[in-house]
Every structure is written in C-alpha cells, then in structure tokens.
C-alpha cells in the first residue's frame, strides 16, 4: 500500500528550479559581458535556458494537473492563492513607478521650468491613439469574460472565438503602442518625463505581451480539450492577469496620458 | 449587446468551424501515458524527447555556468588593449 491517503500534491523531484536559477546567473553575467565587453554568448545562453526552463516547468504542471489528476480542489485553492499573491506583487511593482511619476510631476523641478509637462516636452494627445488603446483593452476585458462564460456553459466553439478575439485585441494594442513609441516626439532620455513615461508604459507593454502569450497557451490548451466546464484554473489565472493588465493601463492612461498632459 | 455579439459571431463561425472540427480529444491517451506505473518523474515521463530536451537544457546551463566563472576570472585582470 504505497499510494497517498491525502488530497495534496507531493511533486516529483524536478530539475527546473535549478536550471532556472542557473539561467538567472547566465542572464545577469551575460548582461555584464554584453555591456562591458561586447560579448553576447553568455546572454544568449541565459535567454535560451530561461525559455527552456519556463517551457518544461509549465509543461510539467499541465501534465500533473490535466494528465495525472493532481489538481484536487485543495491543490487548486493553493494555486489560486499563488496567482493572487503573484499579481499582488506585480501591483506593488507598478506602484513604485507611479510613485516616481507623481513625485516628479506634482512638484516639478526648477530645471524643468517648474511645470508639468516640462518645458520643451510635447506630450501625446490623450484623445488619439491612447484613447483607442483604452477602448481596445476594455473591449478585450469584455471578450475574455465572454470566453469564460462560454467555457462554463460548455460552448466550445464560442469559447475559442471569444478567446481568439481577446488575443487579437491584445496584439492590436501592442502593435499600436509600438507605432506610438516609434512616432513619439520625445525619447526615454528626455529628462524625467521621458524616463517615467517610457519605463511605466514600457513595463506595462511587456506585461501585455506576457498576458497575450498566457492567453495563447490557454487557446492551444482549449483546442486540445484540456479545459472542462468546471475545471479550468489555467484559464482563470490568465483572465485574472489580463484584467490586472487592463487596470494598470487605466491608471497609466488617467495619470500619465491624461492628467500628465 | 448580446444580440449584436451573436449576430457578429455568425460571421466568425465559418472560418473557425473547419479548423476546430479536425482536432480530436486525445486527453485520455495522455492520461494513460502519464499514469503508467514506470516510476518515471513527470519531466521525463513523456518519452525520449523529454530526455533530449532535459539534457540539452542542463548542458547549456552547466556549460554556461562554467563559462561565466571563466569570464569572471578573465574580467578580474587587466588586459592590454
């Protein structure tokens, strides 16, 4: 009698935490070699091992949950706590950049001309592409909710359509934001305005890309029948992350694009 | 709003129906494979491809770690330009 008599998940020993830590070493030392000695080999090794680790670790989680049945209700509860805590940590991450923005914009330095936007900075019109981007992300929030309800109702085709719509909107946002970056009359080097603008919106854009990738993985899993109408936590986690990305954008839009112009 | 969504979805159903119809539900086969009593850890239980990918990942990690230590040693000393 060697089977477990509890509902928790005792994971198999895994090499991915170790390879993940090693890839972090290669990424950091790789950046040093690139910045100071113009060599990209270590950085390339770091990026590849990071991607390999992420792929295999998450692949194993799908195997443990969908194929081996380890994600019992109590285990799923733990996964929910984990995702909530992770998103909370990301909220604090963005809070720092908003703090920096408000610190500099609420009492603009003499060197900036004592005003915000600083003298010489011509901010983007908040009623043009940024407003469109707001509409796009809000619409994607609606479509992902549609996808979730379709999934819970068992409407497979509708779920796939709604999720594809969400992903398409996310990609549209990314493309528009990239063109905005290209066309902007100011750069990251243009004083504190440029720094706060591009670091805050830049990290947001990175999170949109990460969120879109998470949704694409969910789409692939849905196509392969991994999700059931009652058990689809991977999708819920992706949806939570996507709503978080949307909310951060709303704060960015109101603070930096609108009030900050 | 819901009516609008439904009428829009009709135009979207056509291009999707053929691509989603072809995929069969193979989850049961995967469940059998990954629940086989062979004492393999989950990261190697999928077959020989798992082994290959694991060895590749570990090889780059170990090689890279050694190389990073070599670089540290190299960067610690002055070099004539």
Coordinates of C-alpha atoms in Angstrom, one line a residue:
Chain A
X1 CA 0.0 0.0 0.0
X2 CA 2.1 2.9 -1.2
X3 CA -0.5 5.3 -2.5
X4 CA -1.2 8.6 -0.7
X5 CA -4.1 8.9 1.6
X6 CA -4.4 12.7 1.4
X7 CA -5.5 15.2 -1.3
X8 CA -2.3 17.2 -1.5
X9 CA 0.3 17.1 -4.3
X10 CA 3.7 15.7 -3.4
X11 CA 5.6 16.8 -6.6
X12 CA 8.3 14.6 -8.2
X13 CA 11.8 15.8 -7.9
X14 CA 12.4 18.3 -10.7
X15 CA 15.5 19.9 -12.2
X16 CA 13.7 23.1 -13.3
X17 CA 14.2 25.2 -10.2
X18 CA 18.0 24.5 -10.5
X19 CA 18.1 25.3 -14.3
X20 CA 16.0 28.4 -13.6
X21 CA 18.5 29.6 -11.0
X22 CA 21.4 28.9 -13.3
X23 CA 19.7 30.7 -16.2
X24 CA 19.3 33.7 -13.9
X25 CA 23.1 33.6 -13.3
X26 CA 23.7 33.4 -17.1
X27 CA 21.3 36.3 -17.8
X28 CA 22.9 38.6 -15.3
X29 CA 26.5 37.7 -16.0
X30 CA 25.6 37.7 -19.7
X31 CA 24.3 41.3 -19.4
X32 CA 27.6 42.3 -17.8
X33 CA 29.6 40.7 -20.6
X34 CA 27.4 42.5 -23.2
X35 CA 27.5 45.9 -21.6
X36 CA 31.2 45.9 -20.7
X37 CA 32.9 43.6 -23.2
X38 CA 30.6 43.5 -26.2
X39 CA 30.1 39.7 -26.0
X40 CA 26.6 38.2 -26.3
X41 CA 27.3 34.5 -25.9
X42 CA 26.5 34.3 -22.2
X43 CA 23.4 36.4 -22.6
X44 CA 22.2 34.1 -25.4
X45 CA 22.8 31.0 -23.2
X46 CA 20.9 32.7 -20.4
X47 CA 17.9 33.6 -22.7
X48 CA 17.7 30.1 -24.1
X49 CA 18.0 28.3 -20.8
X50 CA 15.3 30.6 -19.3
X51 CA 12.9 29.8 -22.2
X52 CA 13.7 26.1 -22.0
X53 CA 13.1 26.1 -18.2
X54 CA 9.8 28.0 -18.5
X55 CA 8.6 25.7 -21.3
X56 CA 9.4 22.5 -19.5
X57 CA 8.3 23.6 -16.0
X58 CA 4.9 24.8 -17.2
X59 CA 4.6 21.7 -19.4
X60 CA 5.1 19.6 -16.3
X61 CA 2.4 21.5 -14.4
X62 CA 0.0 20.8 -17.3
X63 CA 0.9 17.1 -17.2
X64 CA 0.5 17.0 -13.4
X65 CA -2.9 18.7 -13.5
X66 CA -4.6 17.5 -16.7
X67 CA -3.0 14.1 -17.2
X68 CA -2.2 12.9 -13.7
X69 CA -5.1 14.5 -11.8
X70 CA -3.1 16.0 -9.0
X71 CA -5.0 19.3 -9.0
X72 CA -7.6 18.4 -6.5
X73 CA -9.8 21.2 -5.0
X74 CA -7.4 21.9 -2.1
X75 CA -4.4 22.0 -4.5
X76 CA -6.4 24.3 -6.8
X77 CA -7.0 26.6 -3.8
X78 CA -3.3 26.8 -3.3
X79 CA -2.7 27.6 -7.0
X80 CA -5.4 30.4 -6.6
X81 CA -3.6 31.8 -3.6
X82 CA -0.3 31.7 -5.5
X83 CA -1.7 33.6 -8.5
X84 CA -3.3 36.2 -6.3
X85 CA -0.1 36.7 -4.4
X86 CA 1.9 37.0 -7.6
X87 CA -0.4 39.6 -9.1
X88 CA -0.3 41.5 -5.8
X89 CA 3.5 41.6 -6.0
X90 CA 3.1 43.0 -9.6
X91 CA 0.7 45.7 -8.3
X92 CA 3.5 46.8 -5.9
X93 CA 6.0 46.7 -8.8
X94 CA 3.9 49.2 -10.7
X95 CA 3.1 51.2 -7.6
X96 CA 6.8 52.1 -7.5
X97 CA 6.8 53.6 -11.0
X98 CA 3.6 55.5 -10.3
X99 CA 5.2 56.9 -7.1
X100 CA 8.1 58.1 -9.2
X101 CA 5.8 59.7 -11.7
X102 CA 3.8 61.5 -9.1
X103 CA 6.9 62.5 -7.1
X104 CA 8.3 64.3 -10.1
X105 CA 5.1 65.7 -11.7
X106 CA 3.3 67.0 -8.5
X107 CA 6.2 69.4 -7.7
X108 CA 8.1 69.9 -11.0
X109 CA 11.7 70.9 -10.5
X110 CA 13.0 74.3 -11.4
X111 CA 15.2 72.7 -14.2
X112 CA 12.0 71.5 -15.9
X113 CA 10.6 75.0 -15.9
X114 CA 8.6 74.5 -12.8
X115 CA 5.7 73.0 -14.8
X116 CA 4.4 69.6 -16.0
X117 CA 4.8 68.6 -18.8
X118 CA 8.3 70.1 -18.6
X119 CA 9.3 72.9 -21.0
X120 CA 10.1 71.5 -24.4
X121 CA 8.1 68.3 -24.0
X122 CA 5.1 67.9 -26.3
X123 CA 3.0 65.0 -24.8
X124 CA 0.9 62.7 -27.0
X125 CA -2.7 63.7 -27.4
X126 CA -4.6 61.5 -25.0
X127 CA -7.7 61.6 -27.2
X128 CA -5.9 60.0 -30.2
X129 CA -4.2 56.5 -30.1
X130 CA -4.1 56.3 -26.3
X131 CA -7.9 56.6 -26.2
X132 CA -8.2 53.9 -28.8
X133 CA -5.9 51.7 -26.8
X134 CA -8.1 52.2 -23.8
X135 CA -11.1 51.1 -25.8
X136 CA -9.2 48.1 -27.1
X137 CA -8.2 46.8 -23.7
X138 CA -11.7 47.4 -22.2
X139 CA -13.2 45.5 -25.1
X140 CA -10.7 42.7 -24.5
X141 CA -11.9 42.6 -20.9
X142 CA -15.5 42.0 -22.2
X143 CA -14.4 39.4 -24.7
X144 CA -12.4 37.4 -22.1
X145 CA -15.5 37.4 -19.9
X146 CA -17.5 36.1 -22.8
X147 CA -14.9 33.4 -23.3
X148 CA -15.1 32.4 -19.6
X149 CA -18.9 32.2 -19.7
X150 CA -18.8 30.2 -22.9
X151 CA -16.4 27.8 -21.3
X152 CA -18.5 27.4 -18.2
X153 CA -21.6 26.7 -20.4
X154 CA -19.8 24.1 -22.5
X155 CA -19.9 26.1 -25.7
X156 CA -16.5 25.1 -27.2
X157 CA -16.6 27.0 -30.5
X158 CA -17.8 30.2 -28.8
X159 CA -15.1 30.0 -26.2
X160 CA -12.5 29.6 -29.0
X161 CA -13.9 32.6 -30.9
X162 CA -14.0 34.8 -27.8
X163 CA -10.5 33.9 -26.7
X164 CA -9.2 34.5 -30.2
X165 CA -10.9 37.9 -30.2
X166 CA -9.2 38.7 -26.8
X167 CA -5.8 37.7 -28.1
X168 CA -6.3 39.7 -31.4
X169 CA -7.2 42.8 -29.4
X170 CA -4.2 42.4 -27.2
X171 CA -1.9 42.1 -30.3
X172 CA -3.6 45.1 -31.8
X173 CA -2.9 47.1 -28.6
X174 CA 0.8 46.0 -28.8
X175 CA 1.2 47.0 -32.5
X176 CA -0.5 50.4 -31.9
X177 CA 1.7 51.1 -28.8
X178 CA 4.8 50.1 -30.8
X179 CA 3.9 52.6 -33.5
X180 CA 3.3 55.3 -30.8
X181 CA 6.7 54.6 -29.4
X182 CA 8.3 55.0 -32.9
X183 CA 6.4 58.2 -33.7
X184 CA 6.7 59.9 -30.2
X185 CA 8.4 63.3 -30.3
X186 CA 10.2 62.6 -27.1
X187 CA 12.6 59.7 -26.0
X188 CA 13.4 57.9 -22.8
X189 CA 16.5 60.2 -22.5
X190 CA 14.3 63.4 -22.4
X191 CA 14.6 64.1 -18.7
X192 CA 12.4 62.8 -16.0
X193 CA 9.3 63.0 -18.3
X194 CA 10.8 60.6 -20.8
X195 CA 12.1 58.3 -18.1
X196 CA 8.8 58.0 -16.2
X197 CA 6.7 57.7 -19.4
X198 CA 8.7 55.0 -21.1
X199 CA 9.6 52.9 -18.0
X200 CA 6.0 52.8 -16.8
X201 CA 4.4 52.3 -20.2
X202 CA 7.2 50.0 -21.3
X203 CA 6.8 47.6 -18.4
X204 CA 3.1 47.7 -19.0
X205 CA 3.6 46.8 -22.6
X206 CA 5.8 43.9 -21.6
X207 CA 3.0 42.7 -19.3
X208 CA 0.6 42.9 -22.2
X209 CA 2.9 40.7 -24.3
X210 CA 3.3 38.2 -21.4
X211 CA -0.5 38.2 -20.9
X212 CA -1.1 37.7 -24.6
X213 CA 1.3 34.7 -24.5
X214 CA -0.5 33.2 -21.5
X215 CA -3.8 33.6 -23.4
X216 CA -2.3 31.9 -26.5
X217 CA -1.3 29.0 -24.3
X218 CA -4.8 28.8 -23.0
X219 CA -6.2 28.8 -26.5
X220 CA -3.9 25.9 -27.5
X221 CA -5.0 24.0 -24.4
X222 CA -8.6 24.7 -25.2
X223 CA -8.1 23.4 -28.7
X224 CA -6.7 20.2 -27.2
X225 CA -9.6 19.7 -24.9
X226 CA -7.7 20.3 -21.6
X227 CA -10.3 22.5 -20.0
X228 CA -13.6 21.3 -18.7
X229 CA -16.6 23.5 -17.9
X230 CA -15.9 23.1 -14.1
X231 CA -12.1 22.8 -14.0
X232 CA -10.1 25.4 -16.0
X233 CA -7.9 27.2 -13.5
X234 CA -5.2 27.9 -16.0
X235 CA -7.7 30.0 -18.0
X236 CA -8.9 31.7 -14.9
X237 CA -5.4 32.6 -13.9
X238 CA -4.8 34.1 -17.4
X239 CA -8.0 36.0 -17.2
X240 CA -7.1 37.5 -13.8
X241 CA -3.7 38.5 -15.2
X242 CA -5.4 40.1 -18.2
X243 CA -7.8 42.1 -16.1
X244 CA -4.8 43.3 -14.0
X245 CA -3.0 44.4 -17.2
X246 CA -6.2 46.3 -18.2
X247 CA -6.5 48.0 -14.8
X248 CA -2.8 49.1 -14.9
X249 CA -3.4 50.7 -18.3
X250 CA -6.4 52.6 -17.0
X251 CA -4.3 54.1 -14.2
X252 CA -1.5 54.8 -16.7
X253 CA -3.9 56.5 -19.1
X254 CA -5.6 58.7 -16.4
X255 CA -2.3 59.6 -14.7
X256 CA 0.4 59.9 -17.4
X257 CA -1.5 60.4 -20.6
X258 CA -4.4 62.5 -19.4
X259 CA -3.6 64.3 -16.1
X260 CA 0.1 64.4 -17.1
X261 CA -0.6 66.3 -20.3
Chain B
X1 CA -25.5 43.9 -26.9
X2 CA -25.8 40.1 -26.7
X3 CA -27.8 40.1 -29.9
X4 CA -25.0 42.1 -31.6
X5 CA -22.5 39.6 -30.3
X6 CA -24.5 36.7 -31.5
X7 CA -25.0 38.2 -35.0
X8 CA -21.3 39.0 -35.2
X9 CA -20.4 35.5 -34.1
X10 CA -22.2 34.1 -37.2
X11 CA -19.7 35.8 -39.5
X12 CA -16.8 34.4 -37.3
X13 CA -18.1 30.8 -37.0
X14 CA -17.4 29.9 -40.7
X15 CA -13.6 30.4 -40.8
X16 CA -13.3 28.6 -37.4
X17 CA -15.5 25.6 -37.9
X18 CA -13.1 23.7 -40.2
X19 CA -10.0 24.4 -38.0
X20 CA -11.7 23.3 -34.8
X21 CA -13.5 20.3 -36.2
X22 CA -10.3 18.4 -37.1
X23 CA -8.9 18.1 -33.6
X24 CA -10.0 15.0 -31.7
X25 CA -9.9 14.8 -27.9
X26 CA -6.7 12.9 -27.1
X27 CA -6.6 13.7 -23.4
X28 CA -7.5 10.1 -22.4
X29 CA -4.4 8.7 -24.2
X30 CA -2.2 11.3 -22.5
X31 CA -3.7 10.4 -19.1
X32 CA -2.9 6.7 -19.8
X33 CA 0.7 7.6 -20.7
X34 CA 1.4 9.8 -17.7
X35 CA -0.3 7.5 -15.2
X36 CA 1.7 4.4 -16.3
X37 CA 3.4 2.7 -13.4
X38 CA 7.0 3.1 -14.5
X39 CA 8.4 5.3 -11.7
X40 CA 9.5 8.0 -14.1
X41 CA 9.4 11.6 -12.9
X42 CA 6.9 13.8 -14.7
X43 CA 9.6 15.7 -16.5
X44 CA 10.8 12.5 -18.3
X45 CA 7.5 10.6 -18.5
X46 CA 6.6 11.8 -21.9
X47 CA 9.3 9.8 -23.7
X48 CA 12.7 10.1 -25.3
X49 CA 12.0 13.7 -26.4
X50 CA 11.8 14.7 -22.7
X51 CA 15.2 13.2 -22.1
X52 CA 16.7 15.1 -25.1
X53 CA 15.3 18.4 -24.0
X54 CA 16.3 17.9 -20.4
X55 CA 19.9 17.0 -21.4
X56 CA 20.1 20.0 -23.8
X57 CA 18.8 22.4 -21.1
X58 CA 21.2 21.0 -18.4
X59 CA 24.2 21.0 -20.8
X60 CA 23.7 24.7 -21.7
X61 CA 23.2 25.5 -18.0
X62 CA 26.3 23.7 -16.8
X63 CA 28.4 24.9 -19.8
X64 CA 27.2 28.4 -19.4
X65 CA 27.9 28.4 -15.6
X66 CA 31.4 27.2 -16.2
X67 CA 31.9 29.8 -18.9
X68 CA 30.5 32.6 -16.6
X69 CA 33.1 31.6 -14.0
X70 CA 35.8 31.7 -16.7
X71 CA 34.6 35.2 -17.8
X72 CA 34.7 36.3 -14.1
X73 CA 38.3 35.2 -13.9
X74 CA 39.2 36.9 -17.2
X75 CA 37.4 40.2 -16.4
X76 CA 39.2 40.3 -13.0
X77 CA 42.5 41.1 -14.6
X78 CA 43.7 44.0 -16.7
X79 CA 44.3 43.2 -20.4
X80 CA 46.5 45.3 -22.8
X81 CA 44.4 46.9 -25.4

